[in-house]
Amino acid sequence: MRHSLPALDATFQITLTGFSFLVLSALLGYICSPHLDTAPPRWVHLAHGLLLFLYQTFDAVDGKQARRTSSSSPLGELFDHGCDALACAALALGSTLMCGGWTLCFWVVAAVPFYLATWEHFFTNTLILPTINGPTEGLMLIYVSHLFTFFTGAEWWAQDFRKSLPFFGWIPLPFLSEIEIPLYVLVLILMIVCAVIPTVRSNVSNVQEVVEARKGSMALALAMILPFIVLLAGVAIWCYLSPSSIMRNQPHLLVIGTGFNFGYLVGRMILAHLCDEPKGLKSGMFMSLVFLCFPIANALIAKINDGSPLVDELVLLLLYCAYTGEPEHFHFHTCVLNFTYKI
């Protein structure tokens, strides 16, 4: 495919075009299922699979195009990985498997390996991918699942796993006999156990090996993960205390705002790597997390006031998306462009 692209085509355009496919997929999911808890028309799943395949293809081609046209640059790396970080949110929103508030959990499953891989790259200067990895086989499995859902319908994933997979009914599970567990929850657990945990262990092991070889501090290395942990903890506390159940009623806004937050953290770490900054915690990464204090405080006040918050949570969600989105990213990328221009 890369040979069919004009040599003068900007790599940025290829990256942005690929990312736009996932944005379109997320928008389609919102139109057909605003709360991600109803089954969309089956053709939507086919569209999701096709759009995800196009994103994967363009994401693979942009690097080859950059090398072919000798246009590889640190700024291109920042832009490419920044789009990929935001794509985690769009990918989760495009699932439309009737998982409602669990959509945020699927975003976490995508975000954790991505952040740890970026963190690992910061120390090793190498993007180490296992033989079976998320950007290739993982995405392929997802769009194959979309194709499968085109034939079965989203209801297949939302019903009890023993109905979707009858052979599990023969396995004696006395402690689960009275509990109805949707199939997508079982899939989520399998993804965590079989993919996320082994990947994280590998990331930490590789970083520890490099840090020990350089006589560095593993504590300083692990400190760079702290902003991401604070993000996950802050959003989890907000969802737990929320008087209006934002995770169930406003999954799109919650994932979008948190996705913007995540994109900033990833971008800041990539910038630190490109500028060869000292290893350790970057206090500027907490800028994007400050806003979370307000909705958490608002939810705590609602607990005291018998469920009546000072500010409507929908307003706070919109402000959250606005704060973590346009102004913050505009300021960040303006600083990067100015820095690059001076160089």
CSV table of C-alpha atoms in Angstrom, one decimal:
chain,number,residue,atom,x,y,z
A,1,MET,CA,0.0,0.0,0.0
A,2,ARG,CA,2.8,2.4,0.8
A,3,HIS,CA,4.0,2.3,-2.8
A,4,SER,CA,0.6,3.6,-4.0
A,5,LEU,CA,0.9,6.7,-1.8
A,6,PRO,CA,2.6,9.8,-3.5
A,7,ALA,CA,6.0,10.4,-2.1
A,8,LEU,CA,5.1,13.9,-1.2
A,9,ASP,CA,2.2,12.9,1.0
A,10,ALA,CA,2.9,14.1,4.6
A,11,THR,CA,3.2,11.3,7.1
A,12,PHE,CA,1.1,13.4,9.4
A,13,GLN,CA,-1.8,13.2,7.0
A,14,ILE,CA,-1.6,9.4,6.9
A,15,THR,CA,-1.5,9.2,10.7
A,16,LEU,CA,-4.4,11.7,11.1
A,17,THR,CA,-6.5,9.9,8.4
A,18,GLY,CA,-6.0,6.6,10.2
A,19,PHE,CA,-7.0,8.1,13.5
A,20,SER,CA,-10.1,9.7,11.9
A,21,PHE,CA,-11.4,6.2,11.1
A,22,LEU,CA,-11.5,5.4,14.9
A,23,VAL,CA,-13.2,8.7,15.6
A,24,LEU,CA,-15.8,7.9,13.0
A,25,SER,CA,-16.3,4.5,14.6
A,26,ALA,CA,-16.8,6.1,18.1
A,27,LEU,CA,-19.2,8.6,16.7
A,28,LEU,CA,-21.2,5.8,15.0
A,29,GLY,CA,-21.3,4.0,18.3
A,30,TYR,CA,-22.7,7.1,20.1
A,31,ILE,CA,-25.4,7.7,17.4
A,32,CYS,CA,-26.6,4.1,17.5
A,33,SER,CA,-26.2,3.5,21.3
A,34,PRO,CA,-25.7,6.7,23.4
A,35,HIS,CA,-25.3,4.7,26.6
A,36,LEU,CA,-23.6,1.7,25.0
A,37,ASP,CA,-26.2,-0.5,26.6
A,38,THR,CA,-28.5,-1.2,23.7
A,39,ALA,CA,-27.9,-3.3,20.6
A,40,PRO,CA,-27.1,-1.3,17.4
A,41,PRO,CA,-28.1,-2.5,13.9
A,42,ARG,CA,-25.8,-5.4,12.9
A,43,TRP,CA,-24.3,-3.5,10.0
A,44,VAL,CA,-22.7,-1.2,12.6
A,45,HIS,CA,-20.5,-4.0,13.8
A,46,LEU,CA,-19.3,-4.6,10.3
A,47,ALA,CA,-18.6,-0.9,9.9
A,48,HIS,CA,-16.6,-1.0,13.2
A,49,GLY,CA,-14.5,-3.9,12.0
A,50,LEU,CA,-13.8,-2.2,8.7
A,51,LEU,CA,-12.9,1.1,10.3
A,52,LEU,CA,-10.6,-0.6,12.8
A,53,PHE,CA,-8.9,-2.5,10.0
A,54,LEU,CA,-8.3,0.8,8.1
A,55,TYR,CA,-6.9,2.4,11.2
A,56,GLN,CA,-4.4,-0.5,11.7
A,57,THR,CA,-3.4,-0.4,8.1
A,58,PHE,CA,-2.8,3.4,8.1
A,59,ASP,CA,-1.0,3.2,11.4
A,60,ALA,CA,1.4,0.6,10.0
A,61,VAL,CA,1.9,2.5,6.7
A,62,ASP,CA,2.8,6.0,8.2
A,63,GLY,CA,6.1,4.8,9.6
A,64,LYS,CA,7.1,3.1,6.3
A,65,GLN,CA,6.1,6.2,4.4
A,66,ALA,CA,8.2,8.4,6.7
A,67,ARG,CA,11.3,6.2,6.1
A,68,ARG,CA,10.6,6.1,2.4
A,69,THR,CA,10.4,9.9,2.1
A,70,SER,CA,13.2,10.5,4.7
A,71,SER,CA,10.7,12.5,6.7
A,72,SER,CA,11.1,10.7,10.0
A,73,SER,CA,11.4,13.1,12.9
A,74,PRO,CA,10.9,13.3,16.7
A,75,LEU,CA,7.9,15.5,16.1
A,76,GLY,CA,6.4,12.7,13.9
A,77,GLU,CA,7.0,10.2,16.6
A,78,LEU,CA,5.3,12.4,19.2
A,79,PHE,CA,2.3,12.9,16.8
A,80,ASP,CA,2.0,9.3,15.9
A,81,HIS,CA,2.1,7.9,19.5
A,82,GLY,CA,-0.1,10.8,20.7
A,83,CYS,CA,-2.8,9.7,18.2
A,84,ASP,CA,-2.4,6.1,19.2
A,85,ALA,CA,-2.9,7.1,22.9
A,86,LEU,CA,-6.1,8.9,22.0
A,87,ALA,CA,-7.1,5.9,19.9
A,88,CYS,CA,-7.4,3.8,23.0
A,89,ALA,CA,-10.5,5.8,24.0
A,90,ALA,CA,-12.0,5.7,20.5
A,91,LEU,CA,-11.4,2.0,20.3
A,92,ALA,CA,-13.2,1.4,23.6
A,93,LEU,CA,-16.2,3.5,22.5
A,94,GLY,CA,-16.4,1.8,19.2
A,95,SER,CA,-17.0,-1.6,20.8
A,96,THR,CA,-20.8,-1.2,21.2
A,97,LEU,CA,-21.1,-4.7,22.8
A,98,MET,CA,-23.8,-3.5,25.2
A,99,CYS,CA,-21.3,-3.3,28.0
A,100,GLY,CA,-22.5,0.2,29.2
A,101,GLY,CA,-20.3,1.4,32.1
A,102,TRP,CA,-17.9,-1.5,31.6
A,103,THR,CA,-16.6,0.4,28.6
A,104,LEU,CA,-14.3,2.3,30.9
A,105,CYS,CA,-12.8,-1.0,32.0
A,106,PHE,CA,-12.1,-2.0,28.4
A,107,TRP,CA,-10.4,1.4,28.0
A,108,VAL,CA,-8.2,0.6,31.0
A,109,VAL,CA,-7.3,-2.8,29.5
A,110,ALA,CA,-6.0,-1.0,26.4
A,111,ALA,CA,-4.4,2.0,28.3
A,112,VAL,CA,-2.4,0.0,30.8
A,113,PRO,CA,-0.2,-1.9,28.3
A,114,PHE,CA,0.1,1.2,26.2
A,115,TYR,CA,1.4,3.4,29.0
A,116,LEU,CA,3.8,0.7,30.3
A,117,ALA,CA,5.1,0.2,26.8
A,118,THR,CA,5.8,3.9,26.5
A,119,TRP,CA,7.4,3.9,29.9
A,120,GLU,CA,9.6,0.9,28.9
A,121,HIS,CA,10.6,2.7,25.7
A,122,PHE,CA,11.7,5.7,27.8
A,123,PHE,CA,14.3,3.6,29.6
A,124,THR,CA,15.3,1.0,27.0
A,125,ASN,CA,15.1,3.2,23.8
A,126,THR,CA,13.5,0.2,22.2
A,127,LEU,CA,9.9,-0.6,21.6
A,128,ILE,CA,9.8,-4.3,22.6
A,129,LEU,CA,6.8,-6.2,21.3
A,130,PRO,CA,6.2,-9.9,22.0
A,131,THR,CA,5.5,-12.3,19.1
A,132,ILE,CA,1.8,-12.0,19.8
A,133,ASN,CA,1.0,-8.3,20.7
A,134,GLY,CA,-1.8,-5.8,20.9
A,135,PRO,CA,-1.0,-3.5,17.8
A,136,THR,CA,-1.2,-6.5,15.4
A,137,GLU,CA,-2.8,-9.7,16.7
A,138,GLY,CA,-4.8,-7.8,19.4
A,139,LEU,CA,-6.4,-5.4,16.9
A,140,MET,CA,-7.0,-8.2,14.4
A,141,LEU,CA,-8.8,-10.2,17.1
A,142,ILE,CA,-11.0,-7.2,17.8
A,143,TYR,CA,-12.1,-6.6,14.2
A,144,VAL,CA,-12.7,-10.3,13.7
A,145,SER,CA,-14.9,-10.1,16.8
A,146,HIS,CA,-16.8,-7.3,15.2
A,147,LEU,CA,-17.3,-9.4,12.1
A,148,PHE,CA,-18.5,-12.3,14.3
A,149,THR,CA,-20.9,-9.9,16.1
A,150,PHE,CA,-22.3,-8.9,12.7
A,151,PHE,CA,-23.7,-12.4,12.5
A,152,THR,CA,-24.7,-13.0,16.2
A,153,GLY,CA,-25.8,-9.6,17.3
A,154,ALA,CA,-24.5,-7.7,20.3
A,155,GLU,CA,-26.9,-9.5,22.6
A,156,TRP,CA,-24.7,-12.6,22.4
A,157,TRP,CA,-22.0,-10.8,24.4
A,158,ALA,CA,-24.4,-9.2,26.9
A,159,GLN,CA,-26.2,-12.4,28.0
A,160,ASP,CA,-24.9,-14.9,30.6
A,161,PHE,CA,-21.8,-16.6,29.4
A,162,ARG,CA,-23.4,-20.1,30.0
A,163,LYS,CA,-26.1,-19.2,27.4
A,164,SER,CA,-23.6,-17.9,24.9
A,165,LEU,CA,-21.2,-20.7,25.5
A,166,PRO,CA,-23.4,-23.7,26.4
A,167,PHE,CA,-20.4,-26.1,27.0
A,168,PHE,CA,-19.6,-24.0,30.2
A,169,GLY,CA,-22.9,-25.3,31.6
A,170,TRP,CA,-21.2,-28.8,32.0
A,171,ILE,CA,-18.4,-27.4,34.2
A,172,PRO,CA,-19.4,-27.5,37.9
A,173,LEU,CA,-19.2,-23.9,39.2
A,174,PRO,CA,-21.2,-24.0,42.4
A,175,PHE,CA,-20.0,-20.6,43.6
A,176,LEU,CA,-21.3,-19.0,40.4
A,177,SER,CA,-24.5,-21.0,39.8
A,178,GLU,CA,-26.7,-18.2,41.2
A,179,ILE,CA,-24.8,-15.3,39.6
A,180,GLU,CA,-25.4,-14.1,36.0
A,181,ILE,CA,-22.2,-13.0,34.4
A,182,PRO,CA,-22.3,-11.4,31.0
A,183,LEU,CA,-19.9,-12.9,28.5
A,184,TYR,CA,-18.1,-9.6,28.0
A,185,VAL,CA,-17.1,-9.6,31.7
A,186,LEU,CA,-15.6,-13.0,31.2
A,187,VAL,CA,-13.7,-11.7,28.2
A,188,LEU,CA,-12.5,-8.7,30.2
A,189,ILE,CA,-11.2,-11.0,32.9
A,190,LEU,CA,-9.4,-13.2,30.3
A,191,MET,CA,-7.8,-10.2,28.7
A,192,ILE,CA,-6.5,-9.0,32.1
A,193,VAL,CA,-5.1,-12.4,33.1
A,194,CYS,CA,-3.8,-13.6,29.7
A,195,ALA,CA,-2.6,-10.3,28.1
A,196,VAL,CA,-2.4,-7.3,30.5
A,197,ILE,CA,-0.7,-8.9,33.5
A,198,PRO,CA,2.0,-10.8,31.4
A,199,THR,CA,2.7,-7.7,29.4
A,200,VAL,CA,3.1,-5.5,32.5
A,201,ARG,CA,5.4,-8.1,34.1
A,202,SER,CA,7.6,-8.0,30.9
A,203,ASN,CA,7.7,-4.2,30.8
A,204,VAL,CA,8.7,-3.9,34.5
A,205,SER,CA,11.3,-6.7,34.1
A,206,ASN,CA,12.9,-5.1,31.0
A,207,VAL,CA,13.1,-1.7,32.7
A,208,GLN,CA,14.5,-3.2,35.9
A,209,GLU,CA,17.3,-4.9,33.8
A,210,VAL,CA,18.2,-1.6,32.1
A,211,VAL,CA,18.1,0.4,35.3
A,212,GLU,CA,20.3,-2.1,37.2
A,213,ALA,CA,22.8,-2.2,34.4
A,214,ARG,CA,23.1,1.6,34.5
A,215,LYS,CA,23.3,1.7,38.3
A,216,GLY,CA,20.1,3.7,38.4
A,217,SER,CA,17.2,3.9,40.8
A,218,MET,CA,14.2,1.6,40.2
A,219,ALA,CA,12.2,3.8,42.6
A,220,LEU,CA,12.6,6.8,40.3
A,221,ALA,CA,11.7,4.7,37.3
A,222,LEU,CA,8.5,3.4,39.0
A,223,ALA,CA,7.7,7.0,40.1
A,224,MET,CA,7.0,7.9,36.5
A,225,ILE,CA,4.0,5.5,36.6
A,226,LEU,CA,2.5,7.4,39.5
A,227,PRO,CA,0.6,10.0,37.4
A,228,PHE,CA,-1.2,7.2,35.5
A,229,ILE,CA,-2.1,5.5,38.7
A,230,VAL,CA,-3.5,8.7,40.1
A,231,LEU,CA,-5.5,9.1,37.0
A,232,LEU,CA,-7.0,5.7,37.3
A,233,ALA,CA,-7.6,6.1,41.0
A,234,GLY,CA,-9.2,9.5,40.6
A,235,VAL,CA,-11.6,8.4,37.9
A,236,ALA,CA,-12.5,5.2,39.9
A,237,ILE,CA,-13.2,7.3,43.1
A,238,TRP,CA,-15.3,9.7,41.0
A,239,CYS,CA,-17.3,6.8,39.5
A,240,TYR,CA,-17.8,5.2,42.9
A,241,LEU,CA,-19.0,8.3,44.6
A,242,SER,CA,-21.0,9.7,41.6
A,243,PRO,CA,-24.6,10.5,42.6
A,244,SER,CA,-25.7,10.2,39.0
A,245,SER,CA,-23.8,7.0,38.1
A,246,ILE,CA,-21.7,8.7,35.4
A,247,MET,CA,-20.0,5.5,34.3
A,248,ARG,CA,-23.4,4.0,33.4
A,249,ASN,CA,-25.2,7.1,32.2
A,250,GLN,CA,-22.4,9.1,30.5
A,251,PRO,CA,-19.8,6.5,29.4
A,252,HIS,CA,-18.9,8.5,26.3
A,253,LEU,CA,-18.0,11.7,28.0
A,254,LEU,CA,-16.2,9.9,30.8
A,255,VAL,CA,-14.0,7.9,28.5
A,256,ILE,CA,-13.3,10.9,26.2
A,257,GLY,CA,-12.2,13.1,29.1
A,258,THR,CA,-10.1,10.4,30.6
A,259,GLY,CA,-8.7,9.6,27.2
A,260,PHE,CA,-7.6,13.2,26.7
A,261,ASN,CA,-6.0,13.0,30.1
A,262,PHE,CA,-4.2,9.8,29.2
A,263,GLY,CA,-3.0,11.3,25.9
A,264,TYR,CA,-1.4,14.2,27.8
A,265,LEU,CA,0.4,11.9,30.1
A,266,VAL,CA,1.7,9.8,27.2
A,267,GLY,CA,2.7,12.8,25.2
A,268,ARG,CA,4.6,14.3,28.2
A,269,MET,CA,6.6,11.1,28.7
A,270,ILE,CA,7.4,10.8,25.0
A,271,LEU,CA,8.6,14.5,25.0
A,272,ALA,CA,10.8,13.7,28.0
A,273,HIS,CA,12.3,10.8,26.1
A,274,LEU,CA,12.9,12.8,22.9
A,275,CYS,CA,14.5,15.7,24.9
A,276,ASP,CA,16.6,13.2,26.9
A,277,GLU,CA,15.3,14.6,30.2
A,278,PRO,CA,16.5,13.1,33.5
A,279,LYS,CA,14.8,9.9,34.5
A,280,GLY,CA,12.2,10.3,37.2
A,281,LEU,CA,8.8,11.8,38.0
A,282,LYS,CA,7.7,14.8,35.9
A,283,SER,CA,5.7,17.1,38.1
A,284,GLY,CA,4.1,18.7,35.0
A,285,MET,CA,2.3,15.5,34.3
A,286,PHE,CA,0.0,16.2,37.2
A,287,MET,CA,-1.4,19.3,35.5
A,288,SER,CA,-4.0,17.3,33.7
A,289,LEU,CA,-5.1,15.6,36.9
A,290,VAL,CA,-5.9,18.7,38.9
A,291,PHE,CA,-9.5,18.9,37.6
A,292,LEU,CA,-10.4,15.5,39.1
A,293,CYS,CA,-10.4,17.1,42.6
A,294,PHE,CA,-13.5,19.1,41.8
A,295,PRO,CA,-15.9,16.3,40.7
A,296,ILE,CA,-14.7,14.1,43.6
A,297,ALA,CA,-15.3,16.9,46.1
A,298,ASN,CA,-18.7,17.5,44.4
A,299,ALA,CA,-19.6,13.9,44.8
A,300,LEU,CA,-18.6,13.9,48.5
A,301,ILE,CA,-20.8,16.9,49.1
A,302,ALA,CA,-23.7,15.0,47.4
A,303,LYS,CA,-23.2,12.2,49.9
A,304,ILE,CA,-23.5,14.7,52.7
A,305,ASN,CA,-26.5,16.5,51.2
A,306,ASP,CA,-28.6,13.4,50.6
A,307,GLY,CA,-27.5,12.9,47.0
A,308,SER,CA,-27.8,16.6,45.9
A,309,PRO,CA,-24.5,17.8,44.4
A,310,LEU,CA,-23.5,21.5,44.2
A,311,VAL,CA,-22.9,21.2,40.5
A,312,ASP,CA,-24.7,19.0,38.0
A,313,GLU,CA,-22.4,16.1,37.1
A,314,LEU,CA,-23.1,16.5,33.4
A,315,VAL,CA,-21.7,20.0,33.6
A,316,LEU,CA,-18.6,18.7,35.3
A,317,LEU,CA,-18.2,16.0,32.7
A,318,LEU,CA,-18.4,18.6,29.9
A,319,LEU,CA,-15.9,20.8,31.8
A,320,TYR,CA,-13.6,17.8,32.3
A,321,CYS,CA,-13.6,17.0,28.6
A,322,ALA,CA,-12.9,20.7,27.8
A,323,TYR,CA,-10.1,21.0,30.4
A,324,THR,CA,-8.3,17.8,29.4
A,325,GLY,CA,-9.0,18.4,25.7
A,326,GLU,CA,-8.6,21.6,23.7
A,327,PRO,CA,-6.8,24.1,26.0
A,328,GLU,CA,-4.4,21.7,27.6
A,329,HIS,CA,-3.4,19.9,24.4
A,330,PHE,CA,-3.2,23.1,22.5
A,331,HIS,CA,-0.8,24.6,25.1
A,332,PHE,CA,1.3,21.4,25.2
A,333,HIS,CA,1.6,21.0,21.4
A,334,THR,CA,2.3,24.8,21.0
A,335,CYS,CA,5.2,24.5,23.4
A,336,VAL,CA,6.5,21.5,21.5
A,337,LEU,CA,6.2,23.2,18.1
A,338,ASN,CA,8.0,26.3,19.5
A,339,PHE,CA,10.7,24.2,21.0
A,340,THR,CA,11.2,22.2,17.7
A,341,TYR,CA,11.2,25.4,15.7
A,342,LYS,CA,14.0,26.9,17.9
A,343,ILE,CA,16.1,23.8,17.4
